Tab-separated table of C-alpha atoms in Angstrom:
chain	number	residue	atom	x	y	z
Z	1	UNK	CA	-20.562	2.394	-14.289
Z	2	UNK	CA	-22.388	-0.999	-12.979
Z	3	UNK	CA	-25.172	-0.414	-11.474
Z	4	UNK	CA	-24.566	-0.298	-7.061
Z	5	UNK	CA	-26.148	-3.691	-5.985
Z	6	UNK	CA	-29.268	-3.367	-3.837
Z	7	UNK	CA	-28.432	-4.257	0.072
Z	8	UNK	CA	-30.718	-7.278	1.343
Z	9	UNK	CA	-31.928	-6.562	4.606
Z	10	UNK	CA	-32.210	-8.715	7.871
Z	11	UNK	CA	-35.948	-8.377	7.608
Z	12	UNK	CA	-35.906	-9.976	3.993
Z	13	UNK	CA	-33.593	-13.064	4.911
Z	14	UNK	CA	-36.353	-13.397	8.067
Z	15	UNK	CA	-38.853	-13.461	6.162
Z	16	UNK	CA	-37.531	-16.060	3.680
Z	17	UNK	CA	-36.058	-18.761	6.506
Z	18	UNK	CA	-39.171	-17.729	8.492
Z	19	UNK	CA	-37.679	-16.375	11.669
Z	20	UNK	CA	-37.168	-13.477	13.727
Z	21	UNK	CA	-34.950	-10.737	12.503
Z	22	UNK	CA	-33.403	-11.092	15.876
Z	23	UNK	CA	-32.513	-14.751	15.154
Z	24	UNK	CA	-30.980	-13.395	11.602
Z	25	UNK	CA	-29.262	-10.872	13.908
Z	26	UNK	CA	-27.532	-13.522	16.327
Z	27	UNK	CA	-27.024	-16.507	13.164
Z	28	UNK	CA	-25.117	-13.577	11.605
Z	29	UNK	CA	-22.922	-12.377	14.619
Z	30	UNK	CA	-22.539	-16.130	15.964
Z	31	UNK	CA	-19.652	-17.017	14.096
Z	32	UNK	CA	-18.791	-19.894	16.067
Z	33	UNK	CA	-21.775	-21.534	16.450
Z	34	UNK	CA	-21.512	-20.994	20.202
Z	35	UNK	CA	-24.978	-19.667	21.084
Z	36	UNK	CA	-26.636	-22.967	21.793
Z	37	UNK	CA	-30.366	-20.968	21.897
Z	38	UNK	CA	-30.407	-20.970	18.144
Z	39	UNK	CA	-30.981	-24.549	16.612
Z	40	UNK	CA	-28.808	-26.162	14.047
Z	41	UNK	CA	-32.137	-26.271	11.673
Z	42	UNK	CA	-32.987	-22.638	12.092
Z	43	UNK	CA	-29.368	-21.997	11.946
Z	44	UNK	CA	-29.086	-23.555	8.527
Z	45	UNK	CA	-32.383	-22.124	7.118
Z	46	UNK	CA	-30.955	-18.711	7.526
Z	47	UNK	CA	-27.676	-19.451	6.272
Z	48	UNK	CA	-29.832	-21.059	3.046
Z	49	UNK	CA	-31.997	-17.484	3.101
Z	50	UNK	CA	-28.456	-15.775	3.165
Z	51	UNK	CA	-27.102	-17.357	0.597
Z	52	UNK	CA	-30.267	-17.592	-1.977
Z	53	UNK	CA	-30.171	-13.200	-1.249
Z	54	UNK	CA	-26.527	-12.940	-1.769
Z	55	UNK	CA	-26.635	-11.141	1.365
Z	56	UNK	CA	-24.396	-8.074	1.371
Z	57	UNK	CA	-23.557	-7.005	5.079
Z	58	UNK	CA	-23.913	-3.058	5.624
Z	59	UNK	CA	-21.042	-1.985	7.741
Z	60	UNK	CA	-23.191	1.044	8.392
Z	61	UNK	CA	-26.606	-0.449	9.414
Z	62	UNK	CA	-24.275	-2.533	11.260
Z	63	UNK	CA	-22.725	0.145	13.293
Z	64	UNK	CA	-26.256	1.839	13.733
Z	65	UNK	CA	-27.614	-1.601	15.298
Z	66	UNK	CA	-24.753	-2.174	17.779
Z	67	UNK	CA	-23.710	-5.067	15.544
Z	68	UNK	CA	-19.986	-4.009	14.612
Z	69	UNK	CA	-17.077	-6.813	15.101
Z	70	UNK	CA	-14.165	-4.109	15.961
Z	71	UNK	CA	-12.363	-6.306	13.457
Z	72	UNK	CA	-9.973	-4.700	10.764
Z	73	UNK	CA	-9.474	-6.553	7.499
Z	74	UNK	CA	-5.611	-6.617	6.131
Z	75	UNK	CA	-5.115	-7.739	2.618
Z	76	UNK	CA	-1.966	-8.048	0.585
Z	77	UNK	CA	-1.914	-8.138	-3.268
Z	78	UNK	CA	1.114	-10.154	-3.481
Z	79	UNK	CA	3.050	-11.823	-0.513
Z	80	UNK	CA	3.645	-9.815	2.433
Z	81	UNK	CA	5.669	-12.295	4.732
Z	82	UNK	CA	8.605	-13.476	2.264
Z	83	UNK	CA	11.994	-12.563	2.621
Z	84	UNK	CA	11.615	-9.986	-0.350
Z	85	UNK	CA	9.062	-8.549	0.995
Z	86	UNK	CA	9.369	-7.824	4.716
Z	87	UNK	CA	11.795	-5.122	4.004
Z	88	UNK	CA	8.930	-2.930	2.817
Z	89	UNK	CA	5.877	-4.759	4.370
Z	90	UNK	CA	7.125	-5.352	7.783
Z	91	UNK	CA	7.165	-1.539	8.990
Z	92	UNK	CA	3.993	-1.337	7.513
Z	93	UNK	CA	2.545	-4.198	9.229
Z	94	UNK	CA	4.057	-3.325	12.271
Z	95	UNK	CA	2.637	-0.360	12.211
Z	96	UNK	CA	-1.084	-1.752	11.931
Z	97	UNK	CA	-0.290	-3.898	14.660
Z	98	UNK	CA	0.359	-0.789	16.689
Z	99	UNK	CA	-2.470	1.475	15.703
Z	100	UNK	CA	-4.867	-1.081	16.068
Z	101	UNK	CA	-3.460	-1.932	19.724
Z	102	UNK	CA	-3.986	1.357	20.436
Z	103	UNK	CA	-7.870	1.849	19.498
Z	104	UNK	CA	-8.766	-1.786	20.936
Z	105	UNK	CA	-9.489	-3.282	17.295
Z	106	UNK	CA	-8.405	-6.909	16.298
Z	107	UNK	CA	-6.955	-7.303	12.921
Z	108	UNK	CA	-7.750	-10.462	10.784
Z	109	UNK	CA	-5.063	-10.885	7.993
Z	110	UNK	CA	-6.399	-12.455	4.834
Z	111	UNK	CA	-4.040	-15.411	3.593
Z	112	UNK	CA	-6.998	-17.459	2.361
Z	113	UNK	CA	-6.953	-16.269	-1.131
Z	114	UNK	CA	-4.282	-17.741	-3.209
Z	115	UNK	CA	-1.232	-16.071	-5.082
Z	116	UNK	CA	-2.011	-16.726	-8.786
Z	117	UNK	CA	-0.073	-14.773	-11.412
Z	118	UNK	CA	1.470	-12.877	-8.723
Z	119	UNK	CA	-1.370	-11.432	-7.069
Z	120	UNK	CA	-4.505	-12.389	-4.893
Z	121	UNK	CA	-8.217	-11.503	-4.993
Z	122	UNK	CA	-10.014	-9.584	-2.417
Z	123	UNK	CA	-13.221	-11.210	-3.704
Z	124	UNK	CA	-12.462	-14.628	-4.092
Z	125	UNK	CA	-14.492	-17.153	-2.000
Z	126	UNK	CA	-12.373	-17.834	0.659
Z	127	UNK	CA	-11.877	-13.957	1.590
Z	128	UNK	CA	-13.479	-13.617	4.739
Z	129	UNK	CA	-13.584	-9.853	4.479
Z	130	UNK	CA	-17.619	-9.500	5.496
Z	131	UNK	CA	-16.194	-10.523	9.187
Z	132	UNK	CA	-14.213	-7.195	8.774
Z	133	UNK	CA	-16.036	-3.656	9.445
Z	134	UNK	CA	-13.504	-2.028	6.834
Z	135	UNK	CA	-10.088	-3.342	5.743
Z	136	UNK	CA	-6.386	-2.287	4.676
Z	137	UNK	CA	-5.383	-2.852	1.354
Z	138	UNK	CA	-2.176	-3.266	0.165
Z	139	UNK	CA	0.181	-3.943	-2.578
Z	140	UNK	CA	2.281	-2.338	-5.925
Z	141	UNK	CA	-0.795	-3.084	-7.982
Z	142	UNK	CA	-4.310	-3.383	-7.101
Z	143	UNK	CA	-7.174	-5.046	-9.092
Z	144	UNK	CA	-9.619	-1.698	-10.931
Z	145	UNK	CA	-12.496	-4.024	-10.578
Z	146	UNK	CA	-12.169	-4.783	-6.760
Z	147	UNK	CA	-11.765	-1.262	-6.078
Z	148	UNK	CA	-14.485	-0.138	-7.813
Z	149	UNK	CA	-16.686	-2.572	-6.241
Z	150	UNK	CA	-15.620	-1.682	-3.010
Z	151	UNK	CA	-16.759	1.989	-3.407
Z	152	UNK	CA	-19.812	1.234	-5.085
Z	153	UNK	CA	-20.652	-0.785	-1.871
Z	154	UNK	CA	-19.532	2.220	0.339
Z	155	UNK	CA	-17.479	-1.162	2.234
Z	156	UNK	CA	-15.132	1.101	4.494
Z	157	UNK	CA	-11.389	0.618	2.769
Z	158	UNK	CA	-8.153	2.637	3.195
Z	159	UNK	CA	-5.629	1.670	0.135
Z	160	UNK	CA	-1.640	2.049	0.977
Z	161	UNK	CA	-0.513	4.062	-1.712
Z	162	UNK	CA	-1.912	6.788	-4.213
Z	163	UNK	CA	-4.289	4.319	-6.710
Z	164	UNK	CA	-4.392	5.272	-10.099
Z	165	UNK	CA	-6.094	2.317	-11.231
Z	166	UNK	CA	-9.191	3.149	-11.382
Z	167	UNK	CA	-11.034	6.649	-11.397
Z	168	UNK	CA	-13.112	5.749	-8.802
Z	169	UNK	CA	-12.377	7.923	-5.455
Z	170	UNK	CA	-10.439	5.119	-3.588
Z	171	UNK	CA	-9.587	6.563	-0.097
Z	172	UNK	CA	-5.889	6.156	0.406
Z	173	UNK	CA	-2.706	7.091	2.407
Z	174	UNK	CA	0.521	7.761	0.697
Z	175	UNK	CA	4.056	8.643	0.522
Z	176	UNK	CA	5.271	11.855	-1.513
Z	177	UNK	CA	8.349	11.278	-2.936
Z	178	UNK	CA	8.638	13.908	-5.290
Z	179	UNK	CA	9.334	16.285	-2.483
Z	180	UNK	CA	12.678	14.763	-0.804
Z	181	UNK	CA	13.880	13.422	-4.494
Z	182	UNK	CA	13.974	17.398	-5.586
Z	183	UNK	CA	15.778	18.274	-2.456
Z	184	UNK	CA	18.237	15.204	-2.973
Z	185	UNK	CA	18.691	16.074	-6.330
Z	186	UNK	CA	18.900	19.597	-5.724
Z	187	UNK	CA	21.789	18.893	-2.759
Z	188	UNK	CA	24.048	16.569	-5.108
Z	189	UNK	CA	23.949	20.002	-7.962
Z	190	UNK	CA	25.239	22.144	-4.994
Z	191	UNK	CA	27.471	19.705	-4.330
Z	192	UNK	CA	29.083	20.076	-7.532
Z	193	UNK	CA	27.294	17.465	-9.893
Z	194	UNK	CA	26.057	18.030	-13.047
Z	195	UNK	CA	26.029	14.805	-14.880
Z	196	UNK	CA	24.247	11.172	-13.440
Z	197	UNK	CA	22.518	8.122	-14.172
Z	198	UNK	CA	19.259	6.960	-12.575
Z	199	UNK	CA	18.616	3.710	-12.412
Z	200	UNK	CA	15.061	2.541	-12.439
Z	201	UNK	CA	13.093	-1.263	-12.848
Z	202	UNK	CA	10.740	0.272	-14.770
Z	203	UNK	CA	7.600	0.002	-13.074
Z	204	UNK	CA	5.035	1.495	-14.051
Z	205	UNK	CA	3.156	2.385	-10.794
Z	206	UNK	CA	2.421	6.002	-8.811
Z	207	UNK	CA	5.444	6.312	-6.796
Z	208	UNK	CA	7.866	5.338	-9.463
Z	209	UNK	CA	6.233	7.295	-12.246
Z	210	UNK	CA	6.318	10.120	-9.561
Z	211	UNK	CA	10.378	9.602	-9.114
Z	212	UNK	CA	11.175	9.157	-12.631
Z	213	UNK	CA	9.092	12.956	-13.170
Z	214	UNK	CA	10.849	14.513	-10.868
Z	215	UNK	CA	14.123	13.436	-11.612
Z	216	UNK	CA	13.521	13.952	-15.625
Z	217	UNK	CA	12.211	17.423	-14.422
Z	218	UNK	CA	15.504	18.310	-12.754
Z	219	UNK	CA	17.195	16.994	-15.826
Z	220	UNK	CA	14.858	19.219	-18.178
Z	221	UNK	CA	15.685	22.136	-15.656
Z	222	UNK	CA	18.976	21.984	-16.713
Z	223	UNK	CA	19.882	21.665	-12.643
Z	224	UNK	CA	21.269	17.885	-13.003
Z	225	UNK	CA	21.463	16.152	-16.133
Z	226	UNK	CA	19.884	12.393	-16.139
Z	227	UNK	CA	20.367	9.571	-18.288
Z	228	UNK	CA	18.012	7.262	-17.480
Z	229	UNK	CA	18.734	3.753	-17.229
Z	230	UNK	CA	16.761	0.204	-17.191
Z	231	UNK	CA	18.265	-2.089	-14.289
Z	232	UNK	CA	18.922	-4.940	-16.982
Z	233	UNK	CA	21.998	-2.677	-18.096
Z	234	UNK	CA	23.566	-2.528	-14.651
Z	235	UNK	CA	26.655	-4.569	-15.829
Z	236	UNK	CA	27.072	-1.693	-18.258
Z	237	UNK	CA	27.494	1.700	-15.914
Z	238	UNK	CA	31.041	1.550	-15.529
Z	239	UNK	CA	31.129	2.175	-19.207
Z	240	UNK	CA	28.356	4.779	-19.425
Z	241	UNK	CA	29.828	6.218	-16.456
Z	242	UNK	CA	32.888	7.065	-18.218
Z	243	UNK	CA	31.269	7.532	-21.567
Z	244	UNK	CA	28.545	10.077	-20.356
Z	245	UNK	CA	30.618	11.464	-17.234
Z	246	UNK	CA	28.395	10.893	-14.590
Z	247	UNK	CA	29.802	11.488	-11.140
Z	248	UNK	CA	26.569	10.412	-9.616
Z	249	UNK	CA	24.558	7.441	-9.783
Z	250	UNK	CA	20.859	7.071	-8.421
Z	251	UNK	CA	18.904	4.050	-7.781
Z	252	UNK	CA	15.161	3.561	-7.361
Z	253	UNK	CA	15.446	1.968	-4.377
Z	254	UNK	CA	18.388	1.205	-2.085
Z	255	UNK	CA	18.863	-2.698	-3.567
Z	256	UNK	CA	19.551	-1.867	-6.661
Z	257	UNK	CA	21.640	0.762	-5.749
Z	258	UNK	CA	23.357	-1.944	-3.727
Z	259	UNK	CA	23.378	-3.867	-7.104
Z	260	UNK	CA	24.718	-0.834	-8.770
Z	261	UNK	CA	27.751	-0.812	-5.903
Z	262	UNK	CA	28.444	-4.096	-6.639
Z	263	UNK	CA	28.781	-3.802	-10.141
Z	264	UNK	CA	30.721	-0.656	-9.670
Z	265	UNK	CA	33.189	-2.148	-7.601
Z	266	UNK	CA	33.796	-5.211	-9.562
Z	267	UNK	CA	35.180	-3.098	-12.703
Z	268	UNK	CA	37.704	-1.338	-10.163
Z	269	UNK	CA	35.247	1.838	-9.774
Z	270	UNK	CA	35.585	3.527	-6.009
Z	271	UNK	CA	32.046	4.402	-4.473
Z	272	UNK	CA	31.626	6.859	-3.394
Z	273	UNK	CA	34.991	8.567	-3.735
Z	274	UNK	CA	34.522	8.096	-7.715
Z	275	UNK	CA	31.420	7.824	-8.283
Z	276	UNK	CA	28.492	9.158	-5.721
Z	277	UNK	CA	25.692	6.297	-5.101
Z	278	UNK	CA	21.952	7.302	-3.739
Z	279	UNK	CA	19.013	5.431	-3.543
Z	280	UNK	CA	14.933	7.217	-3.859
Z	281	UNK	CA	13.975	5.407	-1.197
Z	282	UNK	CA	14.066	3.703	2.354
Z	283	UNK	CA	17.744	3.688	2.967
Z	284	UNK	CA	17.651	2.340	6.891
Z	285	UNK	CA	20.443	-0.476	7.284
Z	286	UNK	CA	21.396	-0.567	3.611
Z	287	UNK	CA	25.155	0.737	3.825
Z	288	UNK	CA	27.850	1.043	0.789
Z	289	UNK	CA	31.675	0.190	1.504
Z	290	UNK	CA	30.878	0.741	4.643
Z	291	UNK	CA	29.210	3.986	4.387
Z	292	UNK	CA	25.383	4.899	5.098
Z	293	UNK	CA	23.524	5.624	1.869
Z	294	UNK	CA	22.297	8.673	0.631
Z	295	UNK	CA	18.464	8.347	0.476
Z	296	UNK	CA	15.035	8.055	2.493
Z	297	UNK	CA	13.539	7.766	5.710
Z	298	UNK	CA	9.852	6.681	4.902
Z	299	UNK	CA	7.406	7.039	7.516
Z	300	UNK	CA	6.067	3.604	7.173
Z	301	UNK	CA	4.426	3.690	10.543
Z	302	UNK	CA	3.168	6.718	10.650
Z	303	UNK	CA	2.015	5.944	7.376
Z	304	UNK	CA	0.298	2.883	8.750
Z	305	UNK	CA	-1.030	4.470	12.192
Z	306	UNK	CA	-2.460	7.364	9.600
Z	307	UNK	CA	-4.265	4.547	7.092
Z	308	UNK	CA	-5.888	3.042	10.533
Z	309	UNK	CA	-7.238	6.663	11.939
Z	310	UNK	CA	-9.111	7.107	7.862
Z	311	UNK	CA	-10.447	3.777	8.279
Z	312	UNK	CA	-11.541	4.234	11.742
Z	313	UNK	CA	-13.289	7.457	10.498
Z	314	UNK	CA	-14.795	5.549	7.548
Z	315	UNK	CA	-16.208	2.858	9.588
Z	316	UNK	CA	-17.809	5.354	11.505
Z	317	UNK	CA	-19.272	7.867	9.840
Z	318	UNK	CA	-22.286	7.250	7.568
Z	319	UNK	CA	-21.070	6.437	3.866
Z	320	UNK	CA	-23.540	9.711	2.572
Z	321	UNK	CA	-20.745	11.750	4.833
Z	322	UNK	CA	-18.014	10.479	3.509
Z	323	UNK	CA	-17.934	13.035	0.835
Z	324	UNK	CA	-17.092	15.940	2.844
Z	325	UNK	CA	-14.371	13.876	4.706
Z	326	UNK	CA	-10.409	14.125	4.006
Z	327	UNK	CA	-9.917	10.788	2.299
Z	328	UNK	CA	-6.693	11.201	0.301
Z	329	UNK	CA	-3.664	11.797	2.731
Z	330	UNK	CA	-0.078	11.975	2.339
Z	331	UNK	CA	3.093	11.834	4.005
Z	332	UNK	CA	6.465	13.085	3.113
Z	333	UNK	CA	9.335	11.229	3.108
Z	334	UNK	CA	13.007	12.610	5.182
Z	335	UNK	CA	16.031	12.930	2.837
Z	336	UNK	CA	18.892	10.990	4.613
Z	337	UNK	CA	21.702	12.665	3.137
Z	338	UNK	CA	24.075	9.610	4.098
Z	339	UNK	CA	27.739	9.523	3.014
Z	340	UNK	CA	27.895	8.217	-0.274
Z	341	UNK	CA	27.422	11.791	-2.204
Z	342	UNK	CA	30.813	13.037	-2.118
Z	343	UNK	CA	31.110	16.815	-3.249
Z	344	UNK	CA	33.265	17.364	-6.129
Z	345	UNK	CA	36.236	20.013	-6.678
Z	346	UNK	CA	36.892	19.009	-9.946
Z	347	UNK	CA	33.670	20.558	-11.619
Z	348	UNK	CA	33.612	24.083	-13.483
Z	349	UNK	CA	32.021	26.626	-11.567
């Protein structure tokens, strides 16, 4: 592990621009440039003194001199505002909104750092996140390095989503979905199914290594029987359906199951009456043939209002406390049973 970087105090960058700590103190709060009692020329010799120090802000000496901002950092790995992407980001940043409302915090959403190769850095030079006193992180994959650093700096973060990144303790909030994909699974055997397909993108993050388990553990269990299948061989299931049996299809997440409808219905095959269609994840205004899917209500925002009240607690509470703190939380999604798992009466008992 790298070495946690030494914090430079206010007294240090004083001493070096040869001022007051209280003029560091108001330089560093003034973001503006508004407070017309500090001089463009001492301004600038503490910004030099700053930046010679690599000056590392401590949210916590921060908080102990009266010096917070009440501002919450939001950062997105990838885009959060496409059309792609709102259907899982907007609750979620809706949510924020909300929570931070509530608590009388203003939220500064970092869009400075460019997408390149998919994905942003928290640390590159236009990230404003010292204006923050903690920040949201989100995104299907994070950076190890960024996370680490983050901890190492005791910077108050909450991370959406169980990180397995990096070994570091990374305090997040997170869904379970193992929970309502046993009961789903478990519901479509009592309904009579015994053989299916699931149909994944192959992903190799938390949450879809966690769906994948539990569905290969039902499958192992001998209480449904899986075939698992990537989504580039969609065009293909009204073949395996017939050639493996499966009355019951299940996506990783309610477009491709939509995908998998489509498909479905284009070689003549009736969902659900033929074959049952569910999806291992949010299922709210995704319908099939007119039908609500079988799937998940996820608690995006009380997953959200739940990620601000850890940060909040982070941001104040003294980092050598944050040990004994609950930092890893999660949330369980609702099965929505839907009506595209149709019970069969054609199955041996």
């Amino acid at each position: 592990m790298s070495p946690r970087p030494r914090r430079v105090t206010q007294r240090e960058i004083a001493e070096l621009a040869g001022v007051s700590q209280t003029t560091v103190s108001v330089v560093l709060n003034d973001r503006d440039g508004s407070n017309v009692r500090v001089p463009e020329a001492t301004r600038a010799r503490v910004k030099a003194a700053i930046e010679q120090l690599t000056y590392v802000a401590d949210p916590a000496a921060r908080r102990l001199a009266g010096l917070d901002n009440q501002i919450i950092g939001v950062f997105t790995y990838e885009a959060a505002l496409s059309p792609e992407s709102m259907d899982f980001y907007g609750p979620l940043l809706n949510g924020i909104e909300r929570a931070a409302e509530q608590i009388g915090w203003d939220l500064l959403f970092f869009t400075s750092s460019p997408v390149e190769n998919g994905t942003r850095s928290l640390f590159h030079r236009k990230t404003r996140l010292r204006l923050t006193d903690g920040c949201v992180l989100l995104g299907q994959q994070m950076v190890a390095s960024e996370l680490e650093r983050l901890v190492a700096e005791q910077f108050p973060f909450v991370a959406i989503g169980r990180r397995d990144e990096t070994a570091a303790a990374v305090p997040y909030v997170a869904i379970d979905y193992v929970t309502p994909t046993t009961a789903l699974i478990d519901q479509a055997a009592a309904d009579g199914h015994q053989q299916a397909l699931y149909v994944h993108r192959g992903r190799d993050t938390p949450t879809a290594r966690d769906r994948r388990g539990a569905v290969e553990a039902a499958s192992a269990e001998g209480r449904l029987a899986f075939l698992l299948v990537g989504e580039e061989r969609i065009p293909d299931l009204p073949r395996l359906t017939r050639a493996t049996g499966a009355t019951l299809i299940i996506a990783e997440d309610a477009f491709l199951a939509e995908d998998v409808a489509h498909a479905l219905s284009g070689a003549g095959v009736a969902v659900p009456d033929e074959t049952s269609l569910a999806a291992l994840g949010e299922v709210r205004g995704h319908r099939v043939e007119g039908r609500v899917l079988a799937g998940f209500h996820v608690p995006r925002q009380q997953l959200a209002a739940e990620a601000l009240d850890l940060l909040q607690l982070l941001i104040t509470t003294d980092p050598q406390e944050w040990a004994g703190l609950d930092r890893e939380r999660l949330l369980v999604a609702e099965v929505e049973p839907g009506d595209t798992i149709v019970a069969r009466t054609d199955s041996p008992s």
